[in-house]
Tab-separated table of C-alpha atoms and ligand atoms in Angstrom:
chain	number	residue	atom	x	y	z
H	1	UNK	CA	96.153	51.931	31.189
H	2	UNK	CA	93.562	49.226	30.536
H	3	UNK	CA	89.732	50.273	31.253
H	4	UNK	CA	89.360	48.050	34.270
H	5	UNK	CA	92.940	48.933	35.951
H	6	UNK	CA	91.382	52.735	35.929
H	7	UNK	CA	88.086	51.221	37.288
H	8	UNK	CA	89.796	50.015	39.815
H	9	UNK	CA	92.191	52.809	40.697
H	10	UNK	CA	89.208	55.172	40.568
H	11	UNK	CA	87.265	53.621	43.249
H	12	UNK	CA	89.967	53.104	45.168
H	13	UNK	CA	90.692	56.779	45.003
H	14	UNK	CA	87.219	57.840	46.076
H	15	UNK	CA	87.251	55.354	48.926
H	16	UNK	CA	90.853	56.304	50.526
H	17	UNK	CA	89.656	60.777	49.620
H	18	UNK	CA	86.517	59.718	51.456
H	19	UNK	CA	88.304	57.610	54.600
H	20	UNK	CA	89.975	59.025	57.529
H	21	UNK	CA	94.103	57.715	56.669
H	22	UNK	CA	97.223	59.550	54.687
H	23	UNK	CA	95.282	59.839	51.226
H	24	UNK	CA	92.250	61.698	52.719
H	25	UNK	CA	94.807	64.668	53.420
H	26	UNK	CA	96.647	63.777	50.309
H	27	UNK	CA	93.504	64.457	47.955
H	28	UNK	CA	91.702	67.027	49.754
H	29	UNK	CA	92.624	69.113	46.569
H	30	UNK	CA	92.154	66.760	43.961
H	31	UNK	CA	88.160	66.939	43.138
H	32	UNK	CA	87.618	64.275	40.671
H	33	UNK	CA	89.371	61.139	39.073
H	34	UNK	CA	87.037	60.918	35.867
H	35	UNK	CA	89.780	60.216	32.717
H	36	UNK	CA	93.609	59.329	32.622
H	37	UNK	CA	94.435	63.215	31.984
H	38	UNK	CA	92.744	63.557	35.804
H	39	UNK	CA	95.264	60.137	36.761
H	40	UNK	CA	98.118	61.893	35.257
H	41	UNK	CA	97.908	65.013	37.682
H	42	UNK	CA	97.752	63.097	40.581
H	43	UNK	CA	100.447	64.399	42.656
H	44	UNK	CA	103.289	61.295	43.512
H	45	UNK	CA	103.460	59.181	46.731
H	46	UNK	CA	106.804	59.687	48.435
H	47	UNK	CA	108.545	57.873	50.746
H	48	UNK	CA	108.566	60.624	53.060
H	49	UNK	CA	104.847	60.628	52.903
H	50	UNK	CA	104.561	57.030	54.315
H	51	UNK	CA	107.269	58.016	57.166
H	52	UNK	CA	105.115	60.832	57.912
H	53	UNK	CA	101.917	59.152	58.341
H	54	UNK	CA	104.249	56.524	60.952
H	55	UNK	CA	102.906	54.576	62.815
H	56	UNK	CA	100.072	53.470	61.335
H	57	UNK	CA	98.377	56.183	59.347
H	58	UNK	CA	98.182	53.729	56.015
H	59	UNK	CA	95.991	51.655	57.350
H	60	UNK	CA	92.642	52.047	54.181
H	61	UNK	CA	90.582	49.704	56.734
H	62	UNK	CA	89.487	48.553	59.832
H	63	UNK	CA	91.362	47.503	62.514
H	64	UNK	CA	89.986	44.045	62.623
H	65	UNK	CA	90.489	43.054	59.487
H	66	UNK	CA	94.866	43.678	60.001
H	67	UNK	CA	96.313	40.272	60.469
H	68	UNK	CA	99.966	41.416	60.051
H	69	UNK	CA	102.484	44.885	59.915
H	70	UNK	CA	105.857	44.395	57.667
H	71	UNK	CA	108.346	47.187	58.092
H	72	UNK	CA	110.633	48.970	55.915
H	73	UNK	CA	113.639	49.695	57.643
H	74	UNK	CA	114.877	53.125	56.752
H	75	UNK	CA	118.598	53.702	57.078
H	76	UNK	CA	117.632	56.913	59.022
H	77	UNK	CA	114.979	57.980	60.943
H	78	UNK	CA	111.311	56.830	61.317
H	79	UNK	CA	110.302	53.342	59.812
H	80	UNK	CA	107.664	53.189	57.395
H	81	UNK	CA	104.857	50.843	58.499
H	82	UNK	CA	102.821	48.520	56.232
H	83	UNK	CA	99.749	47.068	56.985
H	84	UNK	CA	98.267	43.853	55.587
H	85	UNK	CA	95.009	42.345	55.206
H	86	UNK	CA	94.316	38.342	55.075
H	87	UNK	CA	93.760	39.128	51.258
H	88	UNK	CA	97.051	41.121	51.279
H	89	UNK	CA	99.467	37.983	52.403
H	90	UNK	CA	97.256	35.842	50.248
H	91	UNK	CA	97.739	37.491	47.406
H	92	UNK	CA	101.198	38.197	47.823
H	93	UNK	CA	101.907	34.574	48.412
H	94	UNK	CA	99.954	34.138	44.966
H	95	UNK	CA	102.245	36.257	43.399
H	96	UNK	CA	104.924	34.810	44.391
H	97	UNK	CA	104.107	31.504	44.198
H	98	UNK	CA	103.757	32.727	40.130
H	99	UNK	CA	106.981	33.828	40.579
H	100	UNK	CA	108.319	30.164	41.345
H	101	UNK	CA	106.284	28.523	38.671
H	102	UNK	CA	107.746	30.541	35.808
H	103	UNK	CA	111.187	30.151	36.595
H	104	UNK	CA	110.123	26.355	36.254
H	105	UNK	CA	110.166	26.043	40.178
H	106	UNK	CA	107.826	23.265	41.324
H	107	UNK	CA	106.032	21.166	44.048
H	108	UNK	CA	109.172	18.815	44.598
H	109	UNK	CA	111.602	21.688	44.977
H	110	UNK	CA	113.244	22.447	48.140
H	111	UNK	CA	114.177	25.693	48.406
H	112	UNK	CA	116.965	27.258	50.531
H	113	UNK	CA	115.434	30.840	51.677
H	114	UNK	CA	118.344	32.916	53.136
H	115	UNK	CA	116.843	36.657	52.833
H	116	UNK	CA	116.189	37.624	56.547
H	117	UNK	CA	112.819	36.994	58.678
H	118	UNK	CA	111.133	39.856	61.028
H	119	UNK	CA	109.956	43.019	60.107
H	120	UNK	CA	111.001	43.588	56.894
H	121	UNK	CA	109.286	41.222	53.819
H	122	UNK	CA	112.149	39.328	52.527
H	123	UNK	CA	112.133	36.015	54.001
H	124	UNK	CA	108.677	35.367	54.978
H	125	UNK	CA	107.596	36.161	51.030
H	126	UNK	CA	110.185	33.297	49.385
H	127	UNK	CA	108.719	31.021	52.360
H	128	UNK	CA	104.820	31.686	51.664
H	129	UNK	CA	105.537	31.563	47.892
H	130	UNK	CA	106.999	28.518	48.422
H	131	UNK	CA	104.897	26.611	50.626
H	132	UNK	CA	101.432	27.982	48.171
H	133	UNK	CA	103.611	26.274	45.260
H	134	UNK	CA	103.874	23.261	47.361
H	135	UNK	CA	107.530	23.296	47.511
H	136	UNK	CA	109.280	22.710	50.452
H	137	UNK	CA	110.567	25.979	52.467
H	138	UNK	CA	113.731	25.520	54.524
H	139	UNK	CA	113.274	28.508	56.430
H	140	UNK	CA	117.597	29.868	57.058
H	141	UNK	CA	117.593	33.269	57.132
H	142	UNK	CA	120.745	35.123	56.635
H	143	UNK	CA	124.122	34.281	58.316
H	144	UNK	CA	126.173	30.812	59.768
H	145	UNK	CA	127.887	29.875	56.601
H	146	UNK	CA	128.583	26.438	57.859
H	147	UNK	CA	125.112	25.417	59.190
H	148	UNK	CA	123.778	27.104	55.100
H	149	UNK	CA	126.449	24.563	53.278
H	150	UNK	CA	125.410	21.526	55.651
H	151	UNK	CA	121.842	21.999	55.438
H	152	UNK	CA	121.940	22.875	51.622
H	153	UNK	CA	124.151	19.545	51.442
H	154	UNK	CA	122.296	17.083	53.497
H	155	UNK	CA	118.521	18.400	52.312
H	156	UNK	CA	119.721	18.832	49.335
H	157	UNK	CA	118.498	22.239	48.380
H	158	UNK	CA	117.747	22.364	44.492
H	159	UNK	CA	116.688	26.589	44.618
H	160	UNK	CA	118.955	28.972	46.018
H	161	UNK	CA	117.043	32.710	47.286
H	162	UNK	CA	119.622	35.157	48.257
H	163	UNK	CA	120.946	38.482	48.002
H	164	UNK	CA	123.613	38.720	45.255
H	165	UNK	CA	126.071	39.722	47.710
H	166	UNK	CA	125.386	37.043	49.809
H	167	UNK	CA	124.673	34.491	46.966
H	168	UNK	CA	128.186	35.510	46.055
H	169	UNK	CA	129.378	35.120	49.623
H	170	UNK	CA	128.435	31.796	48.997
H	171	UNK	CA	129.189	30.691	45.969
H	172	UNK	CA	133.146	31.505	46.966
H	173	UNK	CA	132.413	29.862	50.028
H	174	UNK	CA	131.246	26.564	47.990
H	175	UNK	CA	133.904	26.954	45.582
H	176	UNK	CA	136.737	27.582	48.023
H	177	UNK	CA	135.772	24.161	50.165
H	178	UNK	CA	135.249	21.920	46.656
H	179	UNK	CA	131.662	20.519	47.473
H	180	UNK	CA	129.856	21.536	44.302
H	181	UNK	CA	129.548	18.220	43.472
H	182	UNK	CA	128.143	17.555	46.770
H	183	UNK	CA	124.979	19.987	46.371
H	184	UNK	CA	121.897	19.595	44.088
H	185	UNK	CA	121.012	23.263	43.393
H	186	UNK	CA	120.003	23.692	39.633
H	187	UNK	CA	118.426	27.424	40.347
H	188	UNK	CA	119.084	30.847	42.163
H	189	UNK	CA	116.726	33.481	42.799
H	190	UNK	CA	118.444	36.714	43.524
H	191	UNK	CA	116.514	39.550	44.914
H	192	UNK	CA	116.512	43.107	46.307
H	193	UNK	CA	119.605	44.277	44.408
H	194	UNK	CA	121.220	45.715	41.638
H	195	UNK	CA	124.096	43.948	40.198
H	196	UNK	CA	126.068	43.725	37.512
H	197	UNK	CA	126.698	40.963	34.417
H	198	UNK	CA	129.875	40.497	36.066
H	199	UNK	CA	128.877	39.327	38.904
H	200	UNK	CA	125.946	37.442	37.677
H	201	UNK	CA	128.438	35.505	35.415
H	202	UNK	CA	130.256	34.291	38.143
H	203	UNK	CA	127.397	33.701	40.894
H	204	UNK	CA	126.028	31.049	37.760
H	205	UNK	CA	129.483	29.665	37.084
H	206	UNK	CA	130.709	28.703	40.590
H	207	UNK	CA	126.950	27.486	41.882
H	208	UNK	CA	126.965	25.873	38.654
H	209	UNK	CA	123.082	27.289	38.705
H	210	UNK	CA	120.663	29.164	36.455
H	211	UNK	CA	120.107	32.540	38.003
H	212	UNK	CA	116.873	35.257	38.153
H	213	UNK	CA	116.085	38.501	39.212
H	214	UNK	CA	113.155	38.504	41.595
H	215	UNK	CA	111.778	42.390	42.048
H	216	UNK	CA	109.625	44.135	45.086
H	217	UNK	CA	109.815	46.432	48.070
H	218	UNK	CA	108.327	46.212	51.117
H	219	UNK	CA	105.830	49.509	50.689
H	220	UNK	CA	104.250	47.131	47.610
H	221	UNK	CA	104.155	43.630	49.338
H	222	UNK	CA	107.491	42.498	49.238
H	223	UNK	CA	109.411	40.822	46.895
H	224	UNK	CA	107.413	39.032	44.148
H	225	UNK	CA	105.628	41.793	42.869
H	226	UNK	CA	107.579	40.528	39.522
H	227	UNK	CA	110.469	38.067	38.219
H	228	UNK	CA	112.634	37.674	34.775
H	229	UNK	CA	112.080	34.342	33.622
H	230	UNK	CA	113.615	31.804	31.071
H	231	UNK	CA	114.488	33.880	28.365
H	232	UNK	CA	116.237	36.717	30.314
H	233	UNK	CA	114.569	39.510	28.453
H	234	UNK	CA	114.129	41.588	31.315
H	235	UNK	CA	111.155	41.240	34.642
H	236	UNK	CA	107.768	40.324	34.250
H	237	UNK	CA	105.448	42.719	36.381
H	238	UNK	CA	102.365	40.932	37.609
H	239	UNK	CA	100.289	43.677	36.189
H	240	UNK	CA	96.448	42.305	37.588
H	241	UNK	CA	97.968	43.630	40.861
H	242	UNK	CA	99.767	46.542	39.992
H	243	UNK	CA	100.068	49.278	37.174
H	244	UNK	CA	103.350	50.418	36.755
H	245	UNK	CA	104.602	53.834	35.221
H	246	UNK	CA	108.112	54.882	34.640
H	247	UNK	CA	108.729	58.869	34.829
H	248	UNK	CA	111.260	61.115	34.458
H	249	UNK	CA	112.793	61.236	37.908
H	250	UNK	CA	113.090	64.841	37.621
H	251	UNK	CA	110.000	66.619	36.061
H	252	UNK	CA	108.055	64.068	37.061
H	253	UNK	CA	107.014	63.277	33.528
H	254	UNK	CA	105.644	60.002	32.053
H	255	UNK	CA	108.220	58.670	29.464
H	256	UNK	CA	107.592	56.415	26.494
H	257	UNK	CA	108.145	52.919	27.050
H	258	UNK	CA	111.712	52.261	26.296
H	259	UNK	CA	113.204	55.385	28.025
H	260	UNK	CA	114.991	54.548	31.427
H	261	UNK	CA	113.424	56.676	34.556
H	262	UNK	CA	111.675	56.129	38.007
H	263	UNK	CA	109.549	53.121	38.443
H	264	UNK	CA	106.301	54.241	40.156
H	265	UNK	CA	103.678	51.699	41.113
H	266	UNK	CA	99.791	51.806	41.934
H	267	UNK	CA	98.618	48.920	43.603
H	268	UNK	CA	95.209	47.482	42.381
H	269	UNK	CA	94.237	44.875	44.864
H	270	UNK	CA	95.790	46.028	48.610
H	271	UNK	CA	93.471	46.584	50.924
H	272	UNK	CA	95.574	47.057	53.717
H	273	UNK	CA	97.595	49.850	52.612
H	274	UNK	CA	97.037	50.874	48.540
H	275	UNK	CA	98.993	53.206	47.244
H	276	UNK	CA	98.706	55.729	44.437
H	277	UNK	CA	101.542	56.653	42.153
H	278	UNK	CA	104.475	55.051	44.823
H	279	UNK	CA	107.455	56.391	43.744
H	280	UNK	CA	110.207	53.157	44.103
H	281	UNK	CA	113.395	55.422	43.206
H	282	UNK	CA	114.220	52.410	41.435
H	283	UNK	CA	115.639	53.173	37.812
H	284	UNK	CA	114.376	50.764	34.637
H	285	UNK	CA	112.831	50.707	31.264
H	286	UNK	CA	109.386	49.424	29.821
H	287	UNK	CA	110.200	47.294	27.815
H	288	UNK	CA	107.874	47.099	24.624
H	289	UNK	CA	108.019	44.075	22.402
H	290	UNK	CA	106.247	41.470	24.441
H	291	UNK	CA	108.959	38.127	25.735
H	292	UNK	CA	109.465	35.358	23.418
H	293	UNK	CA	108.632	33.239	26.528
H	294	UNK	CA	104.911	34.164	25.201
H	295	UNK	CA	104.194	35.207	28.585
H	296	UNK	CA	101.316	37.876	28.488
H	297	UNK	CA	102.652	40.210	31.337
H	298	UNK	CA	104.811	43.213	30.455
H	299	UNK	CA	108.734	43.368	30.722
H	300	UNK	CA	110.632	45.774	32.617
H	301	UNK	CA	114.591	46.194	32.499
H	302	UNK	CA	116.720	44.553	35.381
H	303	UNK	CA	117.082	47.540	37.905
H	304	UNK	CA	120.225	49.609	36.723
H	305	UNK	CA	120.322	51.406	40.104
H	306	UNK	CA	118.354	53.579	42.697
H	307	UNK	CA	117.431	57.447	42.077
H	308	UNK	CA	119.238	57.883	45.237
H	309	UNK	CA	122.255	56.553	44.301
H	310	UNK	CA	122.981	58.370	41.786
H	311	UNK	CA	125.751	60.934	42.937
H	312	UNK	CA	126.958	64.672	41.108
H	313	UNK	CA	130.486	64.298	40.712
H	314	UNK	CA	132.041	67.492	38.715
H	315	UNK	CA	128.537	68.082	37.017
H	316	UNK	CA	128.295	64.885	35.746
H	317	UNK	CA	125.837	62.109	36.997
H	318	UNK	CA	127.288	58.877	37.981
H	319	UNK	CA	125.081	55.552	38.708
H	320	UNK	CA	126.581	52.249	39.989
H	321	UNK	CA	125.168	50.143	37.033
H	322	UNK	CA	127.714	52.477	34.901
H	323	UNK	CA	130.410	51.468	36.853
H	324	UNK	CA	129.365	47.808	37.024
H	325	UNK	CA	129.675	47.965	33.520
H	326	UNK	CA	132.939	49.653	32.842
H	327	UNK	CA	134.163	47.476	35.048
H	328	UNK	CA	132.904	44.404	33.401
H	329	UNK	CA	134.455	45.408	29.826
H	330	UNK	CA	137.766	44.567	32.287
H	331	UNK	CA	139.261	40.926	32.085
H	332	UNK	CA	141.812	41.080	35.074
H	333	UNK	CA	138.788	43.271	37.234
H	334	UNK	CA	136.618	41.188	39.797
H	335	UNK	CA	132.834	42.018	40.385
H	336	UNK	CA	133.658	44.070	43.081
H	337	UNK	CA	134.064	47.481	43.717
H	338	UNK	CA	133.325	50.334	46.182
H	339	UNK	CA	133.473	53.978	45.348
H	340	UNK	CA	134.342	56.071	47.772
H	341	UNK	CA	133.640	60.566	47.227
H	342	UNK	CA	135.404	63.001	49.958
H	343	UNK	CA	135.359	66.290	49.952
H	344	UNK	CA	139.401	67.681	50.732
H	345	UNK	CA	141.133	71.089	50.394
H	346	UNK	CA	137.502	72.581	48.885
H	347	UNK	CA	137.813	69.477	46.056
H	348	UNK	CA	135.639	66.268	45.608
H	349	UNK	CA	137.771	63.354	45.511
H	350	UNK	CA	136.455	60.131	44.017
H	351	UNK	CA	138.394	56.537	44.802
H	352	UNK	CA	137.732	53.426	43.227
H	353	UNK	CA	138.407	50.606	44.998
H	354	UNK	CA	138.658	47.007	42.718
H	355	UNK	CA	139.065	43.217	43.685
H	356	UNK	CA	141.394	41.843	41.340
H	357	UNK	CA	143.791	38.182	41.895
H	358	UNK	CA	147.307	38.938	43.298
H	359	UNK	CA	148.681	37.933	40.337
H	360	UNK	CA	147.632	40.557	37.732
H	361	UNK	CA	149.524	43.464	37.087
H	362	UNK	CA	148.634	46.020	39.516
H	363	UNK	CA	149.990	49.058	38.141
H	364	UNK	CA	148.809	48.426	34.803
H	365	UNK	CA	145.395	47.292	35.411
H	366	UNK	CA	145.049	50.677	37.756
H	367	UNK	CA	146.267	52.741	34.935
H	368	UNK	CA	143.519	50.708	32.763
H	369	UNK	CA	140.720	51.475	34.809
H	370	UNK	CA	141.405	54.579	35.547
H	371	UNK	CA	141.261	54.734	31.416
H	372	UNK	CA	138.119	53.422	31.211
H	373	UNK	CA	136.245	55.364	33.802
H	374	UNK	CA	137.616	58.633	32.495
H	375	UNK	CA	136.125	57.306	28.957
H	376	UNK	CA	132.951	55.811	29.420
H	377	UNK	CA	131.673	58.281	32.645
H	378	UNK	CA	133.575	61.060	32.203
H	379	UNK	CA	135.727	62.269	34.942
H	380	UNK	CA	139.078	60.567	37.050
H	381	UNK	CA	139.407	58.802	39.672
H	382	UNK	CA	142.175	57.363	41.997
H	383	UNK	CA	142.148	53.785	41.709
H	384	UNK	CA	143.293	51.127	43.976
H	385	UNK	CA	143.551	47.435	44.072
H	386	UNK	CA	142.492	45.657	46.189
H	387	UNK	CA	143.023	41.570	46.801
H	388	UNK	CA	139.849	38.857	46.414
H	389	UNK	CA	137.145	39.051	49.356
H	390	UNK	CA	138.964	42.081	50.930
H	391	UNK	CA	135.849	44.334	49.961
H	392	UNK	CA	133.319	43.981	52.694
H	393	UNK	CA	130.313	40.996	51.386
H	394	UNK	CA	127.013	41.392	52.925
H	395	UNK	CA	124.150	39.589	53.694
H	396	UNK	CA	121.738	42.166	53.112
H	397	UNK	CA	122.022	44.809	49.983
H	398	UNK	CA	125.518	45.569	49.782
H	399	UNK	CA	126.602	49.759	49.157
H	400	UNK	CA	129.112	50.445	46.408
H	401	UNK	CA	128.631	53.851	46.449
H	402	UNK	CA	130.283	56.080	49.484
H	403	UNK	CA	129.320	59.570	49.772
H	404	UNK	CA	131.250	60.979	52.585
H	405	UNK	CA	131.701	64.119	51.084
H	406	UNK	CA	128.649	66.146	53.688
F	501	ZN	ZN1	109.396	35.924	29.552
């Protein structure tokens, strides 16, 4: 941790211990922030935290100076609310505008923004960062495959932002009609999403476009909190707004940089809402040697998965990024998989669903995956086949993982 990032986070620590919101209870033990060692035992922001403190217990400052609320959407339960200050969305817009400019995004781009607007941060984000750049937003949001292909055609969109899935969605779309030629997109900017090399590979080769990784979540702004740029070496993390840690999802423990665990943030500049040691439950690396871009902000590793995703199968651990990658090792395999855990007759039973073309070998390409998934994670699973596009495509984060087994 640089000197001034623990400036900062120490007077934002006495401020929130002193207030009246969530971190006033969340301190009341912790007497003093005066060295890292004192950072270090700082007990971890949750997710459950922020639900508890719904509606708006976050909120570090007064009520006046709130211009906006994002939203995480939980997939159960109570949302988690965000507020933002005018120096919140401007700075988020900043950092995403950043994000635009090194991917080599400029002022005469138009860019094609089909990540969702409302509550949650997606769409609004790509548009702000857009229109700070100078670029010009064309504001979809998700859905109407036609009206996307006609608008990207007659505007002629040069930057995709998407989902993967729905990038990929897409991209099959554009491929299956024949107007490539047609468009003028020369980038994508894929957010919110793991995915694998496989499907990266064939997002670029049927959009015919140069694709990156955009990173965020809605408790820390939003997407644009970091971005992988020309080189592909991994994310850049905007790190004058955030200091990142990666721990050991387990114990807790800080690992070395290089060692895959639990990205957890501290923000440096919200006002709105800070938080202290967020735990993301995304899993990545630091990554040490700087980029050859020459780009002084650190690297993280593309996001192999979520903490949550991971599932116990017969003692062993199982993350989707493994699977992504077994998979990949598999010429007649597609991208696209869903693996589905059931719990019959007091057993777990794992099936692997695959896209593959009709015209492969079915039995043999089963037997081969089956192969490699007993070899490279560990246990068996029943595999099936299944044709092109008959795995459900999504607009929003697609799940590949099925745990129907409680
Ligand atoms: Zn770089």
């Amino acid at each position: 941790m640089e000197d001034n990032q623990f400036k900062i986070i120490q007077e934002q620590f006495y401020k929130l211990k002193a207030g009246n919101g969530f971190y006033s209870q969340k301190f009341k033990d912790v007497e003093k922030l005066e060295s890292f060692e004192d950072f270090l035992a700082l007990p971890f922001t949750e997710k459950a935290d922020l639900r508890n403190a719904y509606p708006l217990g976050l909120q570090a400052v007064d009520e006046d100076k709130i211009v906006r609320i994002h939203s995480s959407s939980g997939t159960t339960g109570t949302p988690v609310i965000i507020p933002y200050t005018q120096k919140d969305v401007d700075d988020w817009a900043e950092m995403f505008a950043r994000c635009y400019e090194v991917i080599g995004v400029t002022s005469k781009d138009r860019i094609h923004i089909t990540p969702g607007y409302g509550l949650w941060t997606a769409g609004i984000g790509f548009q702000a960062g857009a229109e700070k750049l100078g670029a010009m937003a064309i504001p979809m949001g998700p859905g109407n495959t036609d009206k996307q292909l006609k608008m990207m055609k007659d505007l002629g969109s040069t930057v995709l932002c998407a989902t993967s899935s729905y990038a990929l969605l897409l991209a099959e779309e554009i491929e299956k009609r024949g107007i490539r030629d047609e468009l003028k997109l020369t980038k994508g900017l894929i957010g919110s999403e793991r995915w694998g090399e496989k499907m990266r590979k064939r997002i670029a080769n049927e959009l015919g476009v140069e694709l990156y990784d955009i990173y965020g979540l809605t408790e820390v702004y939003g997407p644009g909190i970091g971005v992988s740029c020309a080189k592909q070496e991994g994310i850049h993390m905007w790190t004058d707004y955030i200091y990142i840690e990666i721990i050991n999802p387990k114990t807790g423990e800080v690992l070395p940089d290089g060692e895959t665990g639990e990205l957890v943030i501290t923000t440096l500049a919200k006002e709105g809402a800070p938080l202290i040691r967020y735990r993301t439950h995304d899993l990545t690396r630091k990554i040490a040697k700087p980029c050859s871009c020459g780009l002084n902000y650190p690297l993280i590793d593309t996001i192999l998965g979520r903490t949550d995703d991971m599932v116990k199968v017969k003692g062993v651990n199982i993350f989707p990024s493994q699977i992504d990658e077994m998979i990949s090792q598999i010429p007649d395999a597609s991208s696209e998989y869903q693996f589905m855990l059931d719990h019959l007759y007091g057993k777990d039973i794992c099936t692997l669903f695959v896209e593959a073309k009709k015209d492969v070998d079915i039995t043999s390409l089963e037997r081969e995956i089956n192969q490699g998934f007993k070899n490279k994670i560990g246990i068996s699973v029943i595999v099936k086949i299944v044709g092109i596009g008959e795995l459900p495509r999504s607009e929003k984060k697609s799940t590949r993982i099925f745990d129907n087994r409680y």
